[in-house]
Amino acid sequence: MRKAAVVVVVLSVAVPSALAAAPGAYTVPLDTGDENVGNVTVNGTAYELYRYDNVLPYVSGYEFFGDERVEDGEVARRVARAYAWKTSVESEMDAEDIGELRGVGETAGRARGLVAVPLRVTNGTLRVLGGLSDWSGAVVPGVNEAEKALRTAREEVLRWNDRVGNASDDVVRFADVSEELRRGNTTRHDELPRLAVDAETGLKDATEASSTVSETLRGTTNRTGSVAEAVENVPVVNDSLGPPLRRVESSLRNVTETVERFNSSASEARGVVGRARDRAEKKEASLSEGWYARQTAGLRLYGTFFGGSGVLVGG
C-alpha cells in the first residue's frame, strides 16, 4: 500500500520583544537587507529610521526605532513627518534661502511704508490737477488722461499693499520654523505643512498683485512724464503743474522699481517653499506607506504563500 507524504511549508515571521529594539531582529522571510537611512528627534525622543528590502516589493518598507520599535500609528506619523521635513529643508533650503524668505516676508510687512511717499505725492498732484481750469486741460494734451491714470494707479497701489501685507506673517513664520528644523529643533515640525501652503498661497497672491500694479505704474509713469514735457511749452500752466508732475513721475518710477524687485524676490521665494513642500510631502508619504507595509508584513507574506498551508505530494 502506497503512503502519501505531507510536506508542510512553514512561514515564520520574526516577532521579538518590543523592548528589544534591535533592527536586525525585525527581519522577515525573503528580506535581502536593511539600512539605517537617518535619524530625527521628536518630543525629546531620538529615532533611527531603517529601510528593509525584500524580494517582494510590497513587503519592503521602513521601521522606526526609539526606546523601542515604533508600533503606534500616530507616533509613526510624527516621526515620518519630522524626518521628511528635516531632510527636505536641509536639501532644498540653505541659510541664504531662509534669509531671503525672511527678507521677503519682512518687506511684505513694510508694504504700507514703501508706498506711503508715492501715495502722498500722487494725492498732491491729483489736487493740483483737480484745480485746473478747463482751459488749462484743453491746451495741455493728455492732462485729463494723466489724472485718470493717477487715480487708477493709486487704487492699484492700495490693493497691492493689502494683498502683499497678507503674506508677511506666514512667510516669516515658515522661515523661522524651517531654520529651527535645520538646527535640529523639531518642536514645531507639525506646523510646517500648513505654513508652507499658507506661505506659498500668500506669495502667489503677492506676485500676481505685484505684476499687475507694476504694469499699471509703468504706464502711468510714462503718461505723466509725457504730460510734464508737454507742460514745459505752456509757461502759464508749467509754473503750477510742472513741478508736481515731475515729482509724481519720479516717485512712481522709484516705487515701480521697488515693486519689481520685490516681485522677483517673492517669485524665487515661492519656488523655494514649493520645492521644499513637494519633496517633504513625497518623502512623508513614502515613509508612512513603507512603515505600514512592515507592520503588515506577516499578512502580506501569508497572502502570498496561501497562509503557509500544507501541500500534499504523492509518494
PDB file of C-alpha atoms in Angstrom:
ATOM      1  CA  MET A   1       0.000   0.000   0.000  1.00  0.00           C
ATOM      2  CA  ARG A   2       1.435   3.335  -1.043  1.00  0.00           C
ATOM      3  CA  LYS A   3       1.602   6.156   1.519  1.00  0.00           C
ATOM      4  CA  ALA A   4       1.210   9.891   0.874  1.00  0.00           C
ATOM      5  CA  ALA A   5       3.941  12.175   2.122  1.00  0.00           C
ATOM      6  CA  VAL A   6       2.923  15.532   3.523  1.00  0.00           C
ATOM      7  CA  VAL A   7       5.299  18.429   3.100  1.00  0.00           C
ATOM      8  CA  VAL A   8       4.481  21.373   5.306  1.00  0.00           C
ATOM      9  CA  VAL A   9       5.690  24.781   4.280  1.00  0.00           C
ATOM     10  CA  VAL A  10       6.173  26.791   7.425  1.00  0.00           C
ATOM     11  CA  LEU A  11       6.073  30.541   7.092  1.00  0.00           C
ATOM     12  CA  SER A  12       7.616  32.216  10.083  1.00  0.00           C
ATOM     13  CA  VAL A  13       7.797  35.920  10.772  1.00  0.00           C
ATOM     14  CA  ALA A  14      10.135  37.114  13.477  1.00  0.00           C
ATOM     15  CA  VAL A  15       8.243  38.930  16.221  1.00  0.00           C
ATOM     16  CA  PRO A  16      10.720  39.636  19.016  1.00  0.00           C
ATOM     17  CA  SER A  17      10.002  41.517  22.188  1.00  0.00           C
ATOM     18  CA  ALA A  18       9.087  45.155  21.570  1.00  0.00           C
ATOM     19  CA  LEU A  19      11.697  46.149  24.132  1.00  0.00           C
ATOM     20  CA  ALA A  20      14.493  44.616  22.106  1.00  0.00           C
ATOM     21  CA  ALA A  21      14.693  47.451  19.604  1.00  0.00           C
ATOM     22  CA  ALA A  22      17.426  45.823  17.549  1.00  0.00           C
ATOM     23  CA  PRO A  23      16.839  46.488  13.816  1.00  0.00           C
ATOM     24  CA  GLY A  24      18.342  43.159  12.792  1.00  0.00           C
ATOM     25  CA  ALA A  25      15.777  41.301  14.896  1.00  0.00           C
ATOM     26  CA  TYR A  26      12.871  42.550  12.783  1.00  0.00           C
ATOM     27  CA  THR A  27      13.610  40.822   9.511  1.00  0.00           C
ATOM     28  CA  VAL A  28      11.031  38.669   7.747  1.00  0.00           C
ATOM     29  CA  PRO A  29      11.388  35.866   5.196  1.00  0.00           C
ATOM     30  CA  LEU A  30      12.824  36.973   1.848  1.00  0.00           C
ATOM     31  CA  ASP A  31      14.382  40.131   3.281  1.00  0.00           C
ATOM     32  CA  THR A  32      17.598  40.948   1.443  1.00  0.00           C
ATOM     33  CA  GLY A  33      18.991  43.541   3.815  1.00  0.00           C
ATOM     34  CA  ASP A  34      18.391  46.593   5.955  1.00  0.00           C
ATOM     35  CA  GLU A  35      19.948  50.043   6.086  1.00  0.00           C
ATOM     36  CA  ASN A  36      19.942  52.955   8.509  1.00  0.00           C
ATOM     37  CA  VAL A  37      18.659  55.886   6.450  1.00  0.00           C
ATOM     38  CA  GLY A  38      18.721  58.601   9.102  1.00  0.00           C
ATOM     39  CA  ASN A  39      17.574  59.867  12.454  1.00  0.00           C
ATOM     40  CA  VAL A  40      15.345  62.528  13.929  1.00  0.00           C
ATOM     41  CA  THR A  41      14.308  63.667  17.401  1.00  0.00           C
ATOM     42  CA  VAL A  42      10.606  64.070  18.156  1.00  0.00           C
ATOM     43  CA  ASN A  43       9.280  65.238  21.521  1.00  0.00           C
ATOM     44  CA  GLY A  44      12.636  64.561  23.140  1.00  0.00           C
ATOM     45  CA  THR A  45      12.990  61.001  21.830  1.00  0.00           C
ATOM     46  CA  ALA A  46      15.673  60.152  19.278  1.00  0.00           C
ATOM     47  CA  TYR A  47      14.510  57.839  16.496  1.00  0.00           C
ATOM     48  CA  GLU A  48      16.514  55.820  13.989  1.00  0.00           C
ATOM     49  CA  LEU A  49      14.885  55.071  10.640  1.00  0.00           C
ATOM     50  CA  TYR A  50      15.715  51.810   8.850  1.00  0.00           C
ATOM     51  CA  ARG A  51      14.884  50.743   5.342  1.00  0.00           C
ATOM     52  CA  TYR A  52      14.223  46.994   4.808  1.00  0.00           C
ATOM     53  CA  ASP A  53      14.418  45.487   1.338  1.00  0.00           C
ATOM     54  CA  ASN A  54      12.546  42.339   0.443  1.00  0.00           C
ATOM     55  CA  VAL A  55      12.342  40.124  -2.633  1.00  0.00           C
ATOM     56  CA  LEU A  56       8.659  41.053  -2.674  1.00  0.00           C
ATOM     57  CA  PRO A  57       8.467  44.855  -3.260  1.00  0.00           C
ATOM     58  CA  TYR A  58       5.242  45.212  -1.265  1.00  0.00           C
ATOM     59  CA  VAL A  59       6.934  43.761   1.824  1.00  0.00           C
ATOM     60  CA  SER A  60       9.838  46.215   1.624  1.00  0.00           C
ATOM     61  CA  GLY A  61       9.471  49.295   3.795  1.00  0.00           C
ATOM     62  CA  TYR A  62      10.571  51.162   6.903  1.00  0.00           C
ATOM     63  CA  GLU A  63      10.850  50.576  10.632  1.00  0.00           C
ATOM     64  CA  PHE A  64      11.334  53.329  13.209  1.00  0.00           C
ATOM     65  CA  PHE A  65      13.204  52.703  16.458  1.00  0.00           C
ATOM     66  CA  GLY A  66      13.273  54.907  19.527  1.00  0.00           C
ATOM     67  CA  ASP A  67      13.494  53.485  23.007  1.00  0.00           C
ATOM     68  CA  GLU A  68      11.666  50.603  21.357  1.00  0.00           C
ATOM     69  CA  ARG A  69      10.286  49.677  17.967  1.00  0.00           C
ATOM     70  CA  VAL A  70       7.532  52.085  16.922  1.00  0.00           C
ATOM     71  CA  GLU A  71       4.222  50.268  16.653  1.00  0.00           C
ATOM     72  CA  ASP A  72       1.833  53.155  17.273  1.00  0.00           C
ATOM     73  CA  GLY A  73       0.487  54.735  14.086  1.00  0.00           C
ATOM     74  CA  GLU A  74       0.341  58.285  15.462  1.00  0.00           C
ATOM     75  CA  VAL A  75       3.934  58.129  16.683  1.00  0.00           C
ATOM     76  CA  ALA A  76       4.982  56.759  13.290  1.00  0.00           C
ATOM     77  CA  ARG A  77       3.185  59.637  11.554  1.00  0.00           C
ATOM     78  CA  ARG A  78       5.010  62.220  13.660  1.00  0.00           C
ATOM     79  CA  VAL A  79       8.380  60.558  13.066  1.00  0.00           C
ATOM     80  CA  ALA A  80       7.761  60.319   9.313  1.00  0.00           C
ATOM     81  CA  ARG A  81       6.680  63.965   9.077  1.00  0.00           C
ATOM     82  CA  ALA A  82       9.542  65.289  11.195  1.00  0.00           C
ATOM     83  CA  TYR A  83      12.162  63.344   9.239  1.00  0.00           C
ATOM     84  CA  ALA A  84      10.597  64.226   5.869  1.00  0.00           C
ATOM     85  CA  TRP A  85      10.586  67.954   6.595  1.00  0.00           C
ATOM     86  CA  LYS A  86      14.007  67.873   8.245  1.00  0.00           C
ATOM     87  CA  THR A  87      15.631  66.279   5.191  1.00  0.00           C
ATOM     88  CA  SER A  88      13.626  68.404   2.773  1.00  0.00           C
ATOM     89  CA  VAL A  89      14.626  71.663   4.427  1.00  0.00           C
ATOM     90  CA  GLU A  90      18.248  70.518   4.570  1.00  0.00           C
ATOM     91  CA  SER A  91      18.204  69.600   0.869  1.00  0.00           C
ATOM     92  CA  GLU A  92      16.156  72.449  -0.577  1.00  0.00           C
ATOM     93  CA  MET A  93      16.906  75.400   1.712  1.00  0.00           C
ATOM     94  CA  ASP A  94      20.263  76.732   2.860  1.00  0.00           C
ATOM     95  CA  ALA A  95      20.841  79.599   5.262  1.00  0.00           C
ATOM     96  CA  GLU A  96      20.784  82.098   2.387  1.00  0.00           C
ATOM     97  CA  ASP A  97      17.395  80.817   1.174  1.00  0.00           C
ATOM     98  CA  ILE A  98      15.931  81.142   4.655  1.00  0.00           C
ATOM     99  CA  GLY A  99      17.371  84.644   4.992  1.00  0.00           C
ATOM    100  CA  GLU A 100      15.844  85.667   1.666  1.00  0.00           C
ATOM    101  CA  LEU A 101      12.499  84.166   2.667  1.00  0.00           C
ATOM    102  CA  ARG A 102      12.505  86.125   5.882  1.00  0.00           C
ATOM    103  CA  GLY A 103      13.514  89.254   3.962  1.00  0.00           C
ATOM    104  CA  VAL A 104      10.597  88.856   1.546  1.00  0.00           C
ATOM    105  CA  GLY A 105       8.190  88.374   4.446  1.00  0.00           C
ATOM    106  CA  GLU A 106       9.519  91.403   6.291  1.00  0.00           C
ATOM    107  CA  THR A 107       9.391  93.541   3.131  1.00  0.00           C
ATOM    108  CA  ALA A 108       5.777  92.489   2.634  1.00  0.00           C
ATOM    109  CA  GLY A 109       5.080  93.585   6.183  1.00  0.00           C
ATOM    110  CA  ARG A 110       6.507  97.027   5.375  1.00  0.00           C
ATOM    111  CA  ALA A 111       4.441  97.420   2.208  1.00  0.00           C
ATOM    112  CA  ARG A 112       2.467 100.365   3.577  1.00  0.00           C
ATOM    113  CA  GLY A 113       5.674 102.229   4.380  1.00  0.00           C
ATOM    114  CA  LEU A 114       7.065 101.557   0.904  1.00  0.00           C
ATOM    115  CA  VAL A 115       4.100 103.167  -0.824  1.00  0.00           C
ATOM    116  CA  ALA A 116       3.435 105.978   1.667  1.00  0.00           C
ATOM    117  CA  VAL A 117       5.531 108.603  -0.153  1.00  0.00           C
ATOM    118  CA  PRO A 118       4.271 107.762  -3.684  1.00  0.00           C
ATOM    119  CA  LEU A 119       0.696 107.894  -2.415  1.00  0.00           C
ATOM    120  CA  ARG A 120       1.266 111.254  -0.745  1.00  0.00           C
ATOM    121  CA  VAL A 121       2.876 112.690  -3.891  1.00  0.00           C
ATOM    122  CA  THR A 122       0.096 111.251  -6.065  1.00  0.00           C
ATOM    123  CA  ASN A 123      -2.598 112.760  -3.860  1.00  0.00           C
ATOM    124  CA  GLY A 124      -0.865 116.138  -4.023  1.00  0.00           C
ATOM    125  CA  THR A 125      -0.653 116.004  -7.807  1.00  0.00           C
ATOM    126  CA  LEU A 126      -4.307 115.000  -8.089  1.00  0.00           C
ATOM    127  CA  ARG A 127      -5.275 118.030  -6.008  1.00  0.00           C
ATOM    128  CA  VAL A 128      -3.366 120.257  -8.401  1.00  0.00           C
ATOM    129  CA  LEU A 129      -4.919 118.592 -11.442  1.00  0.00           C
ATOM    130  CA  GLY A 130      -8.359 118.884  -9.917  1.00  0.00           C
ATOM    131  CA  GLY A 131      -7.890 122.629  -9.581  1.00  0.00           C
ATOM    132  CA  LEU A 132      -7.023 123.182 -13.218  1.00  0.00           C
ATOM    133  CA  SER A 133      -9.367 125.247 -15.338  1.00  0.00           C
ATOM    134  CA  ASP A 134     -10.978 123.668 -18.370  1.00  0.00           C
ATOM    135  CA  TRP A 135      -8.761 125.941 -20.474  1.00  0.00           C
ATOM    136  CA  SER A 136      -5.587 124.514 -18.939  1.00  0.00           C
ATOM    137  CA  GLY A 137      -6.749 120.979 -19.608  1.00  0.00           C
ATOM    138  CA  ALA A 138      -7.528 121.899 -23.183  1.00  0.00           C
ATOM    139  CA  VAL A 139      -4.184 123.473 -24.012  1.00  0.00           C
ATOM    140  CA  VAL A 140      -2.075 120.690 -22.446  1.00  0.00           C
ATOM    141  CA  PRO A 141      -2.605 117.387 -24.291  1.00  0.00           C
ATOM    142  CA  GLY A 142      -3.063 114.362 -22.047  1.00  0.00           C
ATOM    143  CA  VAL A 143      -3.734 116.169 -18.755  1.00  0.00           C
ATOM    144  CA  ASN A 144      -7.172 114.628 -18.266  1.00  0.00           C
ATOM    145  CA  GLU A 145      -5.874 111.172 -19.172  1.00  0.00           C
ATOM    146  CA  ALA A 146      -2.971 111.586 -16.764  1.00  0.00           C
ATOM    147  CA  GLU A 147      -5.387 112.442 -13.965  1.00  0.00           C
ATOM    148  CA  LYS A 148      -7.443 109.315 -14.650  1.00  0.00           C
ATOM    149  CA  ALA A 149      -4.276 107.188 -14.815  1.00  0.00           C
ATOM    150  CA  LEU A 150      -3.057 108.541 -11.475  1.00  0.00           C
ATOM    151  CA  ARG A 151      -6.367 107.727  -9.808  1.00  0.00           C
ATOM    152  CA  THR A 152      -6.216 104.180 -11.197  1.00  0.00           C
ATOM    153  CA  ALA A 153      -2.597 103.794 -10.081  1.00  0.00           C
ATOM    154  CA  ARG A 154      -3.475 104.983  -6.587  1.00  0.00           C
ATOM    155  CA  GLU A 155      -6.219 102.354  -6.254  1.00  0.00           C
ATOM    156  CA  GLU A 156      -3.906  99.613  -7.571  1.00  0.00           C
ATOM    157  CA  VAL A 157      -1.173 100.583  -5.104  1.00  0.00           C
ATOM    158  CA  LEU A 158      -3.630 100.444  -2.195  1.00  0.00           C
ATOM    159  CA  ARG A 159      -4.819  96.989  -3.300  1.00  0.00           C
ATOM    160  CA  TRP A 160      -1.203  95.842  -3.683  1.00  0.00           C
ATOM    161  CA  ASN A 161      -0.470  96.990  -0.150  1.00  0.00           C
ATOM    162  CA  ASP A 162      -3.322  94.875   1.250  1.00  0.00           C
ATOM    163  CA  ARG A 163      -2.587  91.747  -0.780  1.00  0.00           C
ATOM    164  CA  VAL A 164       1.161  91.796  -0.194  1.00  0.00           C
ATOM    165  CA  GLY A 165       0.795  92.542   3.507  1.00  0.00           C
ATOM    166  CA  ASN A 166      -1.293  89.400   3.971  1.00  0.00           C
ATOM    167  CA  ALA A 167       1.686  87.210   3.025  1.00  0.00           C
ATOM    168  CA  SER A 168       4.051  88.664   5.597  1.00  0.00           C
ATOM    169  CA  ASP A 169       3.352  86.650   8.759  1.00  0.00           C
ATOM    170  CA  ASP A 170       3.059  83.250   7.055  1.00  0.00           C
ATOM    171  CA  VAL A 171       6.322  83.661   5.124  1.00  0.00           C
ATOM    172  CA  VAL A 172       8.276  84.830   8.169  1.00  0.00           C
ATOM    173  CA  ARG A 173       6.896  82.005  10.344  1.00  0.00           C
ATOM    174  CA  PHE A 174       7.744  79.414   7.689  1.00  0.00           C
ATOM    175  CA  ALA A 175      11.305  80.770   7.541  1.00  0.00           C
ATOM    176  CA  ASP A 176      11.606  80.724  11.346  1.00  0.00           C
ATOM    177  CA  VAL A 177      10.358  77.142  11.787  1.00  0.00           C
ATOM    178  CA  SER A 178      12.493  75.936   8.866  1.00  0.00           C
ATOM    179  CA  GLU A 179      15.566  77.472  10.452  1.00  0.00           C
ATOM    180  CA  GLU A 180      14.745  75.762  13.761  1.00  0.00           C
ATOM    181  CA  LEU A 181      14.429  72.452  11.937  1.00  0.00           C
ATOM    182  CA  ARG A 182      17.786  72.888  10.211  1.00  0.00           C
ATOM    183  CA  ARG A 183      19.307  73.353  13.665  1.00  0.00           C
ATOM    184  CA  GLY A 184      17.760  70.099  14.882  1.00  0.00           C
ATOM    185  CA  ASN A 185      14.791  71.548  16.779  1.00  0.00           C
ATOM    186  CA  THR A 186      11.726  69.611  15.611  1.00  0.00           C
ATOM    187  CA  THR A 187       9.351  71.006  18.258  1.00  0.00           C
ATOM    188  CA  ARG A 188       7.187  72.775  15.672  1.00  0.00           C
ATOM    189  CA  HIS A 189       7.638  70.447  12.702  1.00  0.00           C
ATOM    190  CA  ASP A 190       3.895  69.708  12.598  1.00  0.00           C
ATOM    191  CA  GLU A 191       3.253  73.356  11.705  1.00  0.00           C
ATOM    192  CA  LEU A 192       5.310  73.240   8.517  1.00  0.00           C
ATOM    193  CA  PRO A 193       2.792  71.613   6.140  1.00  0.00           C
ATOM    194  CA  ARG A 194       0.173  74.269   6.915  1.00  0.00           C
ATOM    195  CA  LEU A 195       2.709  77.106   6.999  1.00  0.00           C
ATOM    196  CA  ALA A 196       4.135  76.010   3.643  1.00  0.00           C
ATOM    197  CA  VAL A 197       0.696  76.029   1.989  1.00  0.00           C
ATOM    198  CA  ASP A 198      -0.185  79.415   3.521  1.00  0.00           C
ATOM    199  CA  ALA A 199       3.188  80.937   2.606  1.00  0.00           C
ATOM    200  CA  GLU A 200       3.047  79.608  -0.951  1.00  0.00           C
ATOM    201  CA  THR A 201      -0.524  80.873  -1.386  1.00  0.00           C
ATOM    202  CA  GLY A 202       0.376  84.285   0.032  1.00  0.00           C
ATOM    203  CA  LEU A 203       3.430  84.586  -2.203  1.00  0.00           C
ATOM    204  CA  LYS A 204       1.407  83.582  -5.269  1.00  0.00           C
ATOM    205  CA  ASP A 205      -1.123  86.299  -4.478  1.00  0.00           C
ATOM    206  CA  ALA A 206       1.668  88.807  -3.810  1.00  0.00           C
ATOM    207  CA  THR A 207       3.446  88.121  -7.119  1.00  0.00           C
ATOM    208  CA  GLU A 208       0.201  88.358  -9.093  1.00  0.00           C
ATOM    209  CA  ALA A 209      -0.623  91.672  -7.402  1.00  0.00           C
ATOM    210  CA  SER A 210       2.925  92.929  -7.990  1.00  0.00           C
ATOM    211  CA  SER A 211       2.813  92.094 -11.696  1.00  0.00           C
ATOM    212  CA  THR A 212      -0.498  93.912 -12.075  1.00  0.00           C
ATOM    213  CA  VAL A 213       0.493  97.061 -10.193  1.00  0.00           C
ATOM    214  CA  SER A 214       3.912  97.171 -11.857  1.00  0.00           C
ATOM    215  CA  GLU A 215       2.320  97.269 -15.302  1.00  0.00           C
ATOM    216  CA  THR A 216      -0.104  99.991 -14.187  1.00  0.00           C
ATOM    217  CA  LEU A 217       2.639 102.072 -12.572  1.00  0.00           C
ATOM    218  CA  ARG A 218       4.895 101.893 -15.608  1.00  0.00           C
ATOM    219  CA  GLY A 219       2.090 103.061 -17.880  1.00  0.00           C
ATOM    220  CA  THR A 220       1.170 105.894 -15.509  1.00  0.00           C
ATOM    221  CA  THR A 221       4.795 106.959 -15.105  1.00  0.00           C
ATOM    222  CA  ASN A 222       5.256 107.205 -18.850  1.00  0.00           C
ATOM    223  CA  ARG A 223       1.987 109.120 -19.238  1.00  0.00           C
ATOM    224  CA  THR A 224       2.798 111.678 -16.533  1.00  0.00           C
ATOM    225  CA  GLY A 225       6.296 112.074 -17.958  1.00  0.00           C
ATOM    226  CA  SER A 226       4.857 112.864 -21.384  1.00  0.00           C
ATOM    227  CA  VAL A 227       2.468 115.424 -19.918  1.00  0.00           C
ATOM    228  CA  ALA A 228       5.295 117.018 -17.907  1.00  0.00           C
ATOM    229  CA  GLU A 229       7.241 117.503 -21.145  1.00  0.00           C
ATOM    230  CA  ALA A 230       4.196 118.988 -22.864  1.00  0.00           C
ATOM    231  CA  VAL A 231       3.593 121.362 -19.950  1.00  0.00           C
ATOM    232  CA  GLU A 232       7.053 122.889 -20.406  1.00  0.00           C
ATOM    233  CA  ASN A 233       5.780 124.509 -23.591  1.00  0.00           C
ATOM    234  CA  VAL A 234       2.896 126.219 -21.779  1.00  0.00           C
ATOM    235  CA  PRO A 235       4.505 128.714 -19.341  1.00  0.00           C
ATOM    236  CA  VAL A 236       1.260 129.728 -17.640  1.00  0.00           C
ATOM    237  CA  VAL A 237       0.472 126.090 -16.711  1.00  0.00           C
ATOM    238  CA  ASN A 238       4.045 124.918 -16.242  1.00  0.00           C
ATOM    239  CA  ASP A 239       4.582 127.024 -13.123  1.00  0.00           C
ATOM    240  CA  SER A 240       1.786 125.284 -11.221  1.00  0.00           C
ATOM    241  CA  LEU A 241       1.641 121.864 -12.876  1.00  0.00           C
ATOM    242  CA  GLY A 242       5.214 121.145 -13.980  1.00  0.00           C
ATOM    243  CA  PRO A 243       6.812 120.550 -10.545  1.00  0.00           C
ATOM    244  CA  PRO A 244       4.124 118.195  -9.145  1.00  0.00           C
ATOM    245  CA  LEU A 245       4.055 116.185 -12.378  1.00  0.00           C
ATOM    246  CA  ARG A 246       7.807 115.717 -12.280  1.00  0.00           C
ATOM    247  CA  ARG A 247       7.693 114.755  -8.606  1.00  0.00           C
ATOM    248  CA  VAL A 248       4.980 112.173  -9.156  1.00  0.00           C
ATOM    249  CA  GLU A 249       6.793 110.798 -12.219  1.00  0.00           C
ATOM    250  CA  SER A 250       9.992 110.310 -10.191  1.00  0.00           C
ATOM    251  CA  SER A 251       8.148 108.865  -7.209  1.00  0.00           C
ATOM    252  CA  LEU A 252       6.172 106.398  -9.321  1.00  0.00           C
ATOM    253  CA  ARG A 253       9.304 105.333 -11.173  1.00  0.00           C
ATOM    254  CA  ASN A 254      11.027 104.578  -7.863  1.00  0.00           C
ATOM    255  CA  VAL A 255       8.124 102.617  -6.423  1.00  0.00           C
ATOM    256  CA  THR A 256       7.784 100.671  -9.686  1.00  0.00           C
ATOM    257  CA  GLU A 257      11.386  99.530  -9.358  1.00  0.00           C
ATOM    258  CA  THR A 258      10.788  98.595  -5.711  1.00  0.00           C
ATOM    259  CA  VAL A 259       7.685  96.561  -6.603  1.00  0.00           C
ATOM    260  CA  GLU A 260       9.510  94.774  -9.427  1.00  0.00           C
ATOM    261  CA  ARG A 261      12.446  93.871  -7.168  1.00  0.00           C
ATOM    262  CA  PHE A 262      10.004  92.554  -4.577  1.00  0.00           C
ATOM    263  CA  ASN A 263       8.146  90.592  -7.255  1.00  0.00           C
ATOM    264  CA  SER A 264      11.363  88.920  -8.387  1.00  0.00           C
ATOM    265  CA  SER A 265      12.339  88.005  -4.807  1.00  0.00           C
ATOM    266  CA  ALA A 266       8.827  86.791  -3.972  1.00  0.00           C
ATOM    267  CA  SER A 267       8.767  84.574  -7.089  1.00  0.00           C
ATOM    268  CA  GLU A 268      12.060  82.959  -6.084  1.00  0.00           C
ATOM    269  CA  ALA A 269      10.833  82.527  -2.501  1.00  0.00           C
ATOM    270  CA  ARG A 270       7.646  80.882  -3.728  1.00  0.00           C
ATOM    271  CA  GLY A 271       9.750  78.420  -5.714  1.00  0.00           C
ATOM    272  CA  VAL A 272      11.867  77.567  -2.652  1.00  0.00           C
ATOM    273  CA  VAL A 273       8.779  76.943  -0.498  1.00  0.00           C
ATOM    274  CA  GLY A 274       7.100  74.909  -3.234  1.00  0.00           C
ATOM    275  CA  ARG A 275      10.106  72.652  -3.810  1.00  0.00           C
ATOM    276  CA  ALA A 276      10.558  72.044  -0.087  1.00  0.00           C
ATOM    277  CA  ARG A 277       6.877  71.237   0.374  1.00  0.00           C
ATOM    278  CA  ASP A 278       6.765  68.912  -2.636  1.00  0.00           C
ATOM    279  CA  ARG A 279       9.842  66.970  -1.504  1.00  0.00           C
ATOM    280  CA  ALA A 280       8.613  66.713   2.099  1.00  0.00           C
ATOM    281  CA  GLU A 281       5.130  65.535   1.131  1.00  0.00           C
ATOM    282  CA  LYS A 282       6.504  62.814  -1.138  1.00  0.00           C
ATOM    283  CA  LYS A 283       9.015  61.654   1.484  1.00  0.00           C
ATOM    284  CA  GLU A 284       6.432  61.611   4.265  1.00  0.00           C
ATOM    285  CA  ALA A 285       4.058  59.549   2.109  1.00  0.00           C
ATOM    286  CA  SER A 286       6.840  57.103   1.226  1.00  0.00           C
ATOM    287  CA  LEU A 287       7.886  56.673   4.863  1.00  0.00           C
ATOM    288  CA  SER A 288       4.327  56.267   6.125  1.00  0.00           C
ATOM    289  CA  GLU A 289       3.401  53.750   3.451  1.00  0.00           C
ATOM    290  CA  GLY A 290       6.659  51.866   3.979  1.00  0.00           C
ATOM    291  CA  TRP A 291       6.160  51.764   7.748  1.00  0.00           C
ATOM    292  CA  TYR A 292       2.638  50.363   7.297  1.00  0.00           C
ATOM    293  CA  ALA A 293       3.961  47.755   4.844  1.00  0.00           C
ATOM    294  CA  ARG A 294       6.342  46.401   7.503  1.00  0.00           C
ATOM    295  CA  GLN A 295       3.659  46.366  10.188  1.00  0.00           C
ATOM    296  CA  THR A 296       1.572  44.137   7.946  1.00  0.00           C
ATOM    297  CA  ALA A 297       4.469  42.132   6.503  1.00  0.00           C
ATOM    298  CA  GLY A 298       3.245  38.893   8.048  1.00  0.00           C
ATOM    299  CA  LEU A 299      -0.213  39.209   6.499  1.00  0.00           C
ATOM    300  CA  ARG A 300       1.265  40.148   3.138  1.00  0.00           C
ATOM    301  CA  LEU A 301       3.552  37.128   3.151  1.00  0.00           C
ATOM    302  CA  TYR A 302       0.751  34.877   4.362  1.00  0.00           C
ATOM    303  CA  GLY A 303      -1.404  36.016   1.460  1.00  0.00           C
ATOM    304  CA  THR A 304       1.416  35.482  -0.990  1.00  0.00           C
ATOM    305  CA  PHE A 305       2.101  31.921   0.179  1.00  0.00           C
ATOM    306  CA  PHE A 306      -1.521  30.987   0.864  1.00  0.00           C
ATOM    307  CA  GLY A 307      -1.076  31.199   4.596  1.00  0.00           C
ATOM    308  CA  GLY A 308       1.691  28.595   4.746  1.00  0.00           C
ATOM    309  CA  SER A 309      -0.752  25.721   4.022  1.00  0.00           C
ATOM    310  CA  GLY A 310       0.432  22.149   3.633  1.00  0.00           C
ATOM    311  CA  VAL A 311       0.925  20.678   0.181  1.00  0.00           C
ATOM    312  CA  LEU A 312       0.100  17.031  -0.466  1.00  0.00           C
ATOM    313  CA  VAL A 313       2.687  15.317  -2.606  1.00  0.00           C
ATOM    314  CA  GLY A 314       2.082  11.805  -3.893  1.00  0.00           C
ATOM    315  CA  GLY A 315       4.649   9.284  -2.706  1.00  0.00           C
TER     316      GLY A 315
END
